[in-house]
Amino acid sequence: MKEMKIAKIIDTKRVVINAGADRLVVGDTLEIIDKFGTDPVIDPDTGEELGTLDVLKGKVIVTQVYPHMAIAESPKKKIQRPDLRELTNFGTREAMSRQFSTIMGTQTIQDDLNVNPDQISGGLPKNNNPLINVGDIVIKCNIK
């Protein structure tokens, strides 16, 4: 079976994978990896090849599936944050604590993928973390 790879970088949150409906469904979790070397790790007891060391570049979740490709994006997470516009004059510490607990709201945030800025429009500053590039290998995770 052909390796899945990054085919296109849409923006810092979305990529296109070169696999479609025959291999992926909405909600699949994928890891973007970099093969670290070509020498396999060998089990010293059995002599069995255990695989190669891979560097995790990022995780994405499939959001749209087409016949021959899929769009995947960085995971979204919900966090609790106070709506500071709701704060009023507290008075006592207890009053502040009661009011603070009633104004907590849920906010959804989505981290950027560490994509190669030269491969998207607008670009981003470079950093020392491994960059996600067109052609990077993508593997399906067992967890959702």
PDB file of C-alpha atoms in Angstrom, residues 57 78 137 144:
ATOM      1  CA  LYS A  57       6.306  16.630  13.350  1.00  0.00           C
ATOM      2  CA  LYS A  78     -11.672  23.440  24.419  1.00  0.00           C
ATOM      3  CA  ILE A 137       4.976  10.900   5.266  1.00  0.00           C
ATOM      4  CA  LYS A 144      -8.989   8.965  18.093  1.00  0.00           C
TER       5      LYS A 144
END
